[in-house]
Coordinates of N, CA and C in Angstrom, one line a residue:
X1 N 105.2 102.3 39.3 CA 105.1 103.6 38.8 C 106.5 104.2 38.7
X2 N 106.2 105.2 37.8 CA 107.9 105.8 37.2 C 108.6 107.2 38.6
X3 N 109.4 106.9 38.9 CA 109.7 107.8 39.5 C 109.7 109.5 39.0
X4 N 109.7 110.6 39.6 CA 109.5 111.4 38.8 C 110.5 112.2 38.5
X5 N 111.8 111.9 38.4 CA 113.1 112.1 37.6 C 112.4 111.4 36.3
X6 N 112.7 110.3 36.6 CA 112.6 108.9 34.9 C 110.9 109.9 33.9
X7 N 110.3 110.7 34.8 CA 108.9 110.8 34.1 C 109.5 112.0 33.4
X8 N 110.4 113.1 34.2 CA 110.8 114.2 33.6 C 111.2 114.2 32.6
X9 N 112.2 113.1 32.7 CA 113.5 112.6 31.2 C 112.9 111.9 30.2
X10 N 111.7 111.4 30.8 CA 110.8 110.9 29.5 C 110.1 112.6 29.1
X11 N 109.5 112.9 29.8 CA 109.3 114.3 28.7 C 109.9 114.8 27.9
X12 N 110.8 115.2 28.4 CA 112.1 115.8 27.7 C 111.9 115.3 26.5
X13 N 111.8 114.1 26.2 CA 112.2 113.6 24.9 C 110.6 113.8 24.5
X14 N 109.6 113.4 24.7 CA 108.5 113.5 23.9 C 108.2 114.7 23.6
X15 N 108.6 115.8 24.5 CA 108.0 117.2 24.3 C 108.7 118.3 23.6
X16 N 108.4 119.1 23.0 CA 109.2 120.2 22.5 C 110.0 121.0 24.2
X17 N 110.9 121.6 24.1 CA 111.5 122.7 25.3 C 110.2 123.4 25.7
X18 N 109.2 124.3 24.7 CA 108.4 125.2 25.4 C 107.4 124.5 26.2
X19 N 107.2 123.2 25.6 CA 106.4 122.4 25.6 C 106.5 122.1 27.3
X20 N 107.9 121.8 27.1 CA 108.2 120.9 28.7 C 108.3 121.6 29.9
X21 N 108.5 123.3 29.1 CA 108.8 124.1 30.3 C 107.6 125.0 31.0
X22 N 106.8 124.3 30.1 CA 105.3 124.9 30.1 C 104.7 123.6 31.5
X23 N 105.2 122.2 30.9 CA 104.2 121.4 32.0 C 105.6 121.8 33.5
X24 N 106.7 121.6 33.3 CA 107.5 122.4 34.7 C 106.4 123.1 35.6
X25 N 105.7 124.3 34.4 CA 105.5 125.2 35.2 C 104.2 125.5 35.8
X26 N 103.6 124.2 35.1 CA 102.0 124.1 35.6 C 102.7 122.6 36.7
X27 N 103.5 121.9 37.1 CA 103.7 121.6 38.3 C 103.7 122.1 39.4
X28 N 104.5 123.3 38.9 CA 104.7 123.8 40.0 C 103.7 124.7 41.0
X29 N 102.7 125.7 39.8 CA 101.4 126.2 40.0 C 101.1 124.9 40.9
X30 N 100.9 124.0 40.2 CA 99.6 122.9 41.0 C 99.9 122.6 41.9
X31 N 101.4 122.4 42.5 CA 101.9 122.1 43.9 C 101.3 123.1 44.5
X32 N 101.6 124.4 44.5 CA 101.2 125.5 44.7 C 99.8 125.8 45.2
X33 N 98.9 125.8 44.6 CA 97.8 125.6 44.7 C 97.1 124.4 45.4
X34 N 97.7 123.5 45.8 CA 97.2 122.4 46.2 C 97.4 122.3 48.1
X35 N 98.7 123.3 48.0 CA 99.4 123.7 49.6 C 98.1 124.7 50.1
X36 N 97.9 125.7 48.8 CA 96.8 127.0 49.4 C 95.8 126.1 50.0
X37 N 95.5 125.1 49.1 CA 93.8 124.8 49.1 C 93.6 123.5 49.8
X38 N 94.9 123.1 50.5 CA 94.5 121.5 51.6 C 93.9 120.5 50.8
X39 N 94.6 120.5 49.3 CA 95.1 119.1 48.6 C 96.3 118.6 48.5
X40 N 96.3 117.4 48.1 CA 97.6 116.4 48.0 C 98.7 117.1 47.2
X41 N 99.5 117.8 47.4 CA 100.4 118.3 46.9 C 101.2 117.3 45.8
X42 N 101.8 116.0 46.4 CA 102.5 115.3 45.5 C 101.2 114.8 44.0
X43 N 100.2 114.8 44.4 CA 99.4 114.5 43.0 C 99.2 115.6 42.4
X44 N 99.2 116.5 42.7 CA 98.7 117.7 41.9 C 99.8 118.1 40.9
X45 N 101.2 118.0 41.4 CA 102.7 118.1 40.9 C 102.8 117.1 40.0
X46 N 102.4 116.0 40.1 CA 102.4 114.9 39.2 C 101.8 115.2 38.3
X47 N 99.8 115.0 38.3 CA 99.3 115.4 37.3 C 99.6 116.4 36.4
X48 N 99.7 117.8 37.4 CA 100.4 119.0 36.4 C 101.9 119.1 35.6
X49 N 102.6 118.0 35.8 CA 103.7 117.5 35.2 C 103.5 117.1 34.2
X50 N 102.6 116.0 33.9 CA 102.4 114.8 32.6 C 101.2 115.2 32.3
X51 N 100.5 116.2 32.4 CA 99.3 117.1 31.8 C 99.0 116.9 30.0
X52 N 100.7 117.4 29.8 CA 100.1 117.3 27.9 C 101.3 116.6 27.6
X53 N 101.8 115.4 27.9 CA 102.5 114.9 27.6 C 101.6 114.1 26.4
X54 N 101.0 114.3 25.8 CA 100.6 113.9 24.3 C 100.3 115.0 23.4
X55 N 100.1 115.9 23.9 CA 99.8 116.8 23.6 C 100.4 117.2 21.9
X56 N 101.4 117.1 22.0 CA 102.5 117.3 20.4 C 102.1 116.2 19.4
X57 N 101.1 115.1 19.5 CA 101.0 113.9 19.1 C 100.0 114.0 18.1
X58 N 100.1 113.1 17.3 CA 99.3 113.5 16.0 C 97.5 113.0 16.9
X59 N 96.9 113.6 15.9 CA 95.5 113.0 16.3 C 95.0 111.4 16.1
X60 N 95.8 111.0 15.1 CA 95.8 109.6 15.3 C 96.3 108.7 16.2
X61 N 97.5 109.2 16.6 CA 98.0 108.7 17.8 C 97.6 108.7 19.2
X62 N 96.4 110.1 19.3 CA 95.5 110.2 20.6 C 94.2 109.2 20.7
X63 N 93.8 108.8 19.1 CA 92.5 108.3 19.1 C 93.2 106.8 19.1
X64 N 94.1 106.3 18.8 CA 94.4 105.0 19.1 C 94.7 104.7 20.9
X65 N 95.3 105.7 21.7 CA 95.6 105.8 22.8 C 93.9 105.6 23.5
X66 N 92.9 106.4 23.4 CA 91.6 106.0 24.1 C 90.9 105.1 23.6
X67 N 90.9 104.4 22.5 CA 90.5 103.3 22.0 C 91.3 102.3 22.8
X68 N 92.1 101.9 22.9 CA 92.9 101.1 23.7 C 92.9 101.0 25.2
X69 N 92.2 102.5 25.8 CA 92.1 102.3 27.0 C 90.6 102.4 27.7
X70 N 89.9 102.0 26.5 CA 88.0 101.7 26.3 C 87.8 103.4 26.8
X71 N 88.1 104.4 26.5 CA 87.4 105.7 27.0 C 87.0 105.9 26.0
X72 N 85.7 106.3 26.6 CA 84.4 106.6 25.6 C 84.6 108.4 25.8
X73 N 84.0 108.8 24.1 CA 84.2 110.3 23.9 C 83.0 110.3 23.1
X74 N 82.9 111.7 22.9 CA 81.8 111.8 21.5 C 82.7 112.5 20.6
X75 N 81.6 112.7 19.2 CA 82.6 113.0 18.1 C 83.6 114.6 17.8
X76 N 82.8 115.2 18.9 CA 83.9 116.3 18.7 C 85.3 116.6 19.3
X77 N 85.1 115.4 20.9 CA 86.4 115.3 21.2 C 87.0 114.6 20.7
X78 N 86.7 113.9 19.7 CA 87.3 112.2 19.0 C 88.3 113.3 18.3
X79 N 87.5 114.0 17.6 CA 88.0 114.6 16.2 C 89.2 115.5 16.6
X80 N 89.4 116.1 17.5 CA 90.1 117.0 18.0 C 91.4 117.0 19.1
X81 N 92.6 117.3 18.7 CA 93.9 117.7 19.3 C 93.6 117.7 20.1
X82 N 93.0 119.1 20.3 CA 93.3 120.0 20.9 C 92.1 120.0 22.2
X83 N 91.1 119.1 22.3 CA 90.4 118.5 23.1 C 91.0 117.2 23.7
X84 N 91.3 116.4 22.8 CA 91.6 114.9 23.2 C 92.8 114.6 23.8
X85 N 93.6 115.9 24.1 CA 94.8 115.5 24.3 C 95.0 115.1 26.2
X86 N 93.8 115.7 26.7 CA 93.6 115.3 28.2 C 93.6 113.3 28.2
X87 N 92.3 113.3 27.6 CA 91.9 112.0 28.3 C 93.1 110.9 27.6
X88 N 93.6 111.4 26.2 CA 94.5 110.3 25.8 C 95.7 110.2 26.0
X89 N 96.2 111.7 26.9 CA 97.4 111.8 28.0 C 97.4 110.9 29.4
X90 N 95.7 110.9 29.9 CA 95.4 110.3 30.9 C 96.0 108.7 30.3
X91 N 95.2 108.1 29.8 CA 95.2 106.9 28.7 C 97.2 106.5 28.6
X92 N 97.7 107.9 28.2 CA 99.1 107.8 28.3 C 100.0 107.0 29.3
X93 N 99.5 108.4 30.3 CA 100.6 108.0 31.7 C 99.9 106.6 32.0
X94 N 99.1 106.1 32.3 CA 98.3 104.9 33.1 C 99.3 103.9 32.2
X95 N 99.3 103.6 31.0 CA 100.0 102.7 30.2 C 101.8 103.0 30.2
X96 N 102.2 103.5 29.7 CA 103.6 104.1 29.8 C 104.0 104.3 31.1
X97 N 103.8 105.1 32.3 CA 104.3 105.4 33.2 C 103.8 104.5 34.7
X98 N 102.7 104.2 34.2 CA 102.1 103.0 35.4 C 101.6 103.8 37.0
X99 N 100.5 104.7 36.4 CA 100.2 105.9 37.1 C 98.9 105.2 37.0
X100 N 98.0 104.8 38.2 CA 96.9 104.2 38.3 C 96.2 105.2 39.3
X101 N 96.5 105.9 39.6 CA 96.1 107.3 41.1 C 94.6 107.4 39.8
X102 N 93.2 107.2 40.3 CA 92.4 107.6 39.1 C 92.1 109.0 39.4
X103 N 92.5 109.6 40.8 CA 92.6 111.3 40.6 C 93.3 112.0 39.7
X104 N 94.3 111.0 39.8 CA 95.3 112.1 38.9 C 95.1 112.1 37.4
X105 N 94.3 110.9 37.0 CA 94.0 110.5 35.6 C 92.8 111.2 35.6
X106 N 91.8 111.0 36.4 CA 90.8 112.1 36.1 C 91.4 113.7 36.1
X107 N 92.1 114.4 36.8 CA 92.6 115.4 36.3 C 93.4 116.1 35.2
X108 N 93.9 114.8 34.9 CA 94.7 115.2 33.3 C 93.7 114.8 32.4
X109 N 92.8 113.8 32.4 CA 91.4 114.1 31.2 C 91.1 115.3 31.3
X110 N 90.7 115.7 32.3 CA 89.8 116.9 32.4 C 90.4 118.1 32.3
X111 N 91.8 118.4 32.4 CA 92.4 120.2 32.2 C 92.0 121.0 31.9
X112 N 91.9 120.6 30.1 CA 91.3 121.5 29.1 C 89.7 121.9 28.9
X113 N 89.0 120.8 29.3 CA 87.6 121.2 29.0 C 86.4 121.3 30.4
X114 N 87.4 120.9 31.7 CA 86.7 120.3 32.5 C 85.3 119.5 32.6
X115 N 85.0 119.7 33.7 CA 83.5 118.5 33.4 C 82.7 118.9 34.8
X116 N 81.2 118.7 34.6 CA 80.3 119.2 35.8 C 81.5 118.3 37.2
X117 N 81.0 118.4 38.4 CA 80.9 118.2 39.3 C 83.1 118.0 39.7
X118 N 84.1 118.7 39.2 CA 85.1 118.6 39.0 C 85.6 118.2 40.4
X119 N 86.3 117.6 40.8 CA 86.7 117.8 42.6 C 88.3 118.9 42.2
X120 N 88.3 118.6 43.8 CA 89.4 120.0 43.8 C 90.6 119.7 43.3
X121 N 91.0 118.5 42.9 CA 92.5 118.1 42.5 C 92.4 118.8 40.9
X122 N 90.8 118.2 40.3 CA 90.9 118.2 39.0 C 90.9 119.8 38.7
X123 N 89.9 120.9 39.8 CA 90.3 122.3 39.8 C 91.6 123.0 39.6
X124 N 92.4 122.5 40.4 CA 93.7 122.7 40.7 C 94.5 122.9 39.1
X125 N 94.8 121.1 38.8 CA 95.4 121.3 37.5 C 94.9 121.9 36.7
X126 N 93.8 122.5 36.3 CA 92.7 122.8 35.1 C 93.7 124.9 35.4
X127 N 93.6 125.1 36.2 CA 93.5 126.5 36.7 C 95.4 126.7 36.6
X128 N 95.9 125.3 37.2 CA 97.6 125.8 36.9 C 97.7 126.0 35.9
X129 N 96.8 125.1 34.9 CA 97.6 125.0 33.1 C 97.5 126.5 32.7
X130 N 96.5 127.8 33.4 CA 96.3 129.0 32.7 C 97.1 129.8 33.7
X131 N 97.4 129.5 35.0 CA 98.6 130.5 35.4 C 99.8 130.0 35.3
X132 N 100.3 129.1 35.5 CA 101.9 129.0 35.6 C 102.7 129.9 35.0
X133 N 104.1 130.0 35.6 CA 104.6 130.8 35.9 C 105.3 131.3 34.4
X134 N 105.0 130.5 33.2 CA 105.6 130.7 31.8 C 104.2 131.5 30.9
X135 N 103.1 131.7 31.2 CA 101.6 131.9 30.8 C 102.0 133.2 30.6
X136 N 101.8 134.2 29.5 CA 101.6 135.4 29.3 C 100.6 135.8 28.1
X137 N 99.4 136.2 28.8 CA 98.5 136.4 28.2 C 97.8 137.5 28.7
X138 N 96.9 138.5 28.0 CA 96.1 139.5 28.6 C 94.9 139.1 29.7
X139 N 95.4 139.7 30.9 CA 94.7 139.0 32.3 C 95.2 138.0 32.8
X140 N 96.0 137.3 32.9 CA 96.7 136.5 33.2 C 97.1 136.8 34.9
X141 N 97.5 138.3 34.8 CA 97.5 138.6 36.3 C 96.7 138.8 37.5
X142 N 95.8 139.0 36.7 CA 94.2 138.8 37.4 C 93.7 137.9 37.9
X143 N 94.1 136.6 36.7 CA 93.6 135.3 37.3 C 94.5 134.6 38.2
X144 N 95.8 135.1 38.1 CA 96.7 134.4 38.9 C 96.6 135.0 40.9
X145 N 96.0 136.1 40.7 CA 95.6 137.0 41.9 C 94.5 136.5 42.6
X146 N 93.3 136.3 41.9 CA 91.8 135.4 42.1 C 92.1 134.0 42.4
X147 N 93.2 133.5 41.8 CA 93.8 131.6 42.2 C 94.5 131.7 43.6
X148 N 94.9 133.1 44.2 CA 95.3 132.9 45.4 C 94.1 133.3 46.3
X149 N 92.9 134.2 45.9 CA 91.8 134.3 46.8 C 91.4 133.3 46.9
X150 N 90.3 132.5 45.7 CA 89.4 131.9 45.3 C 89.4 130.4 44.3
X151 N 89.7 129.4 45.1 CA 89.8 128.4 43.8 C 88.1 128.0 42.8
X152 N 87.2 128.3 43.2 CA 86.1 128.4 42.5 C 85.9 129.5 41.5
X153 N 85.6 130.7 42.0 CA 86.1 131.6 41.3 C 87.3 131.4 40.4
X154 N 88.4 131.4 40.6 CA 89.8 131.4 39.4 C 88.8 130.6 38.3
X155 N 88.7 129.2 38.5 CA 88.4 128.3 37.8 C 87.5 128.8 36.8
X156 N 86.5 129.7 37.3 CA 85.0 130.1 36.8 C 85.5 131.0 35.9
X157 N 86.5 131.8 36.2 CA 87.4 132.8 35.0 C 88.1 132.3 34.1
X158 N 88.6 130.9 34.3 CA 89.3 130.1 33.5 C 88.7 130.0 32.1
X159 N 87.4 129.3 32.5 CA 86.5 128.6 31.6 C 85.6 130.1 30.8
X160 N 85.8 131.1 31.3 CA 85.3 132.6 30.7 C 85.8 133.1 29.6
X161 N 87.5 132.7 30.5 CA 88.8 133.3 29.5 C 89.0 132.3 28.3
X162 N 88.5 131.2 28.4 CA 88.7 129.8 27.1 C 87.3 130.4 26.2
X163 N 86.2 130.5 27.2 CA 84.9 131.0 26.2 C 84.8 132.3 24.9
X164 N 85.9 133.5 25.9 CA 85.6 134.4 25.5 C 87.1 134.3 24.2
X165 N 87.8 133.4 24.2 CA 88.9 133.2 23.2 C 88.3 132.6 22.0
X166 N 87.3 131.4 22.2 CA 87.0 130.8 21.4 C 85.4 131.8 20.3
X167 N 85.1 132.2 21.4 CA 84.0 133.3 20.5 C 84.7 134.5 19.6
X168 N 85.6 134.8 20.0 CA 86.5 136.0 19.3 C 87.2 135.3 18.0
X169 N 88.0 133.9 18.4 CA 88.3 133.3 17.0 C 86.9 132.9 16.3
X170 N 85.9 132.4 16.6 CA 84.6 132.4 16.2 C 84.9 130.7 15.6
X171 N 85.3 130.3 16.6 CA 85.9 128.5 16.5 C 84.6 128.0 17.7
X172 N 84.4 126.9 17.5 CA 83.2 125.9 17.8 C 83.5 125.9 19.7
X173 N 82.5 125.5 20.0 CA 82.7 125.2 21.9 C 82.3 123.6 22.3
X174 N 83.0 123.7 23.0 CA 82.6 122.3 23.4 C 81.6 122.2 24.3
X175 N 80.1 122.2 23.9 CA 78.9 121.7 24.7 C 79.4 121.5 26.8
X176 N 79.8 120.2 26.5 CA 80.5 120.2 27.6 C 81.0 121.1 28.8
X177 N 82.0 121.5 28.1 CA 82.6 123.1 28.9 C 81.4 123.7 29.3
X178 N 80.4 124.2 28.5 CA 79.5 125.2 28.8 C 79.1 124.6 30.0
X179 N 78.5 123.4 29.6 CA 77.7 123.1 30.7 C 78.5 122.4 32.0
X180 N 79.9 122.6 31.9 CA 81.0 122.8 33.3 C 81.1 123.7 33.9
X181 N 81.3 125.0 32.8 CA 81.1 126.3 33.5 C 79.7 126.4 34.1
X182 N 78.6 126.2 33.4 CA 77.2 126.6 34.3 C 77.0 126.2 35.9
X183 N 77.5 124.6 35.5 CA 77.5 124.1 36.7 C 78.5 124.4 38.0
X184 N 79.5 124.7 37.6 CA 80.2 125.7 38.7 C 79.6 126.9 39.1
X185 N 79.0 128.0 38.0 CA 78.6 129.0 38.6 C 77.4 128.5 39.5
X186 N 76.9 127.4 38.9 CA 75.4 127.3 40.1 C 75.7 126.7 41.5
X187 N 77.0 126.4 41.4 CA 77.4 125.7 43.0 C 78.2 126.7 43.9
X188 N 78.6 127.7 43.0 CA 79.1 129.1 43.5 C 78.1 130.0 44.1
X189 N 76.9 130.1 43.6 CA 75.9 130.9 44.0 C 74.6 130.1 44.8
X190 N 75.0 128.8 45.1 CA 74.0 128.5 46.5 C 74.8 129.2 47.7

């Protein structure tokens, strides 16, 4: 595996500046978060490092990356950037950087849309990517206040704040998500 200087300096070059200062700063969140919440700090800093390091990549170049690393999708994540860019980042680092940790690859699949039964590493990153310290968006302070109460909760406003963006643009949901969020709220309320 790449040391995480060599993984930085490989960003740098694949990623735009905002791009890179954006995954900086969901490292840092996720270290952060991972000290609150009595997880592995050094994975959480990792994964939330190389998070969207594909992210800038054409959609052809994400659907060759999970073809190649046999991950199975269905057709709306196939079709999509801006979904696919988790698991074929995951798909990424495991081939290019020689990151085999499958928490940390399950966590960078999952960021963007999560998935039922998430463990707390995959919480972690999913929740840095919406606070880090470059994030400015309406509520943003809110959530980053609830991430220091509640990592269930934050999470559960995460997937509200993605719901309630996607219903306002009046752009498609991913099945999935819904049924990530449901299943968190129902493990919240036993």
């Amino acid at each position: 595996m790449w040391s995480k200087e060599e993984i930085q300096e490989a960003l740098r070059e694949l990623l735009s500046p905002k791009r890179y200062r954006h995954s900086l700063g969901v490292a840092q969140a996720a270290a952060e978060l991972a000290v609150r919440y009595g997880a592995d700090r050094k994975r959480a800093e990792l994964a939330g490092l190389v998070h969207d390091c594909v992210k800038e990549q054409s959609l052809a170049t994400m659907q060759a990356l999970v073809q190649a690393d046999g991950i199975r999708t269905d057709t709306m994540l196939y079709r999509s950037r801006a979904l696919l860019h988790g698991p074929a980042g995951a798909a990424y680092v495991r081939r290019e950087f020689g990151i085999e940790d499958e928490a940390v690859l399950a966590a960078i699949s999952s960021h963007t849309v999560g998935r039922v039964g998430m463990t707390k590493l995959e919480k972690i990153v999913f929740l840095a990517d919406y606070i880090e310290p470059n994030r400015d968006f309406p509520g943003v302070e809110e959530l980053r206040a609830l991430a220091r109460e509640d990592l269930d909760r934050a999470v559960l406003a995460g997937f509200r704040s993605t719901l309630r963006h996607l219903l306002e643009e009046d752009a498609p949901i991913y099945e999935p998500t819904v049924t990530a969020r449901n299943a968190l709220l129902e493990e919240i309320e036993e």
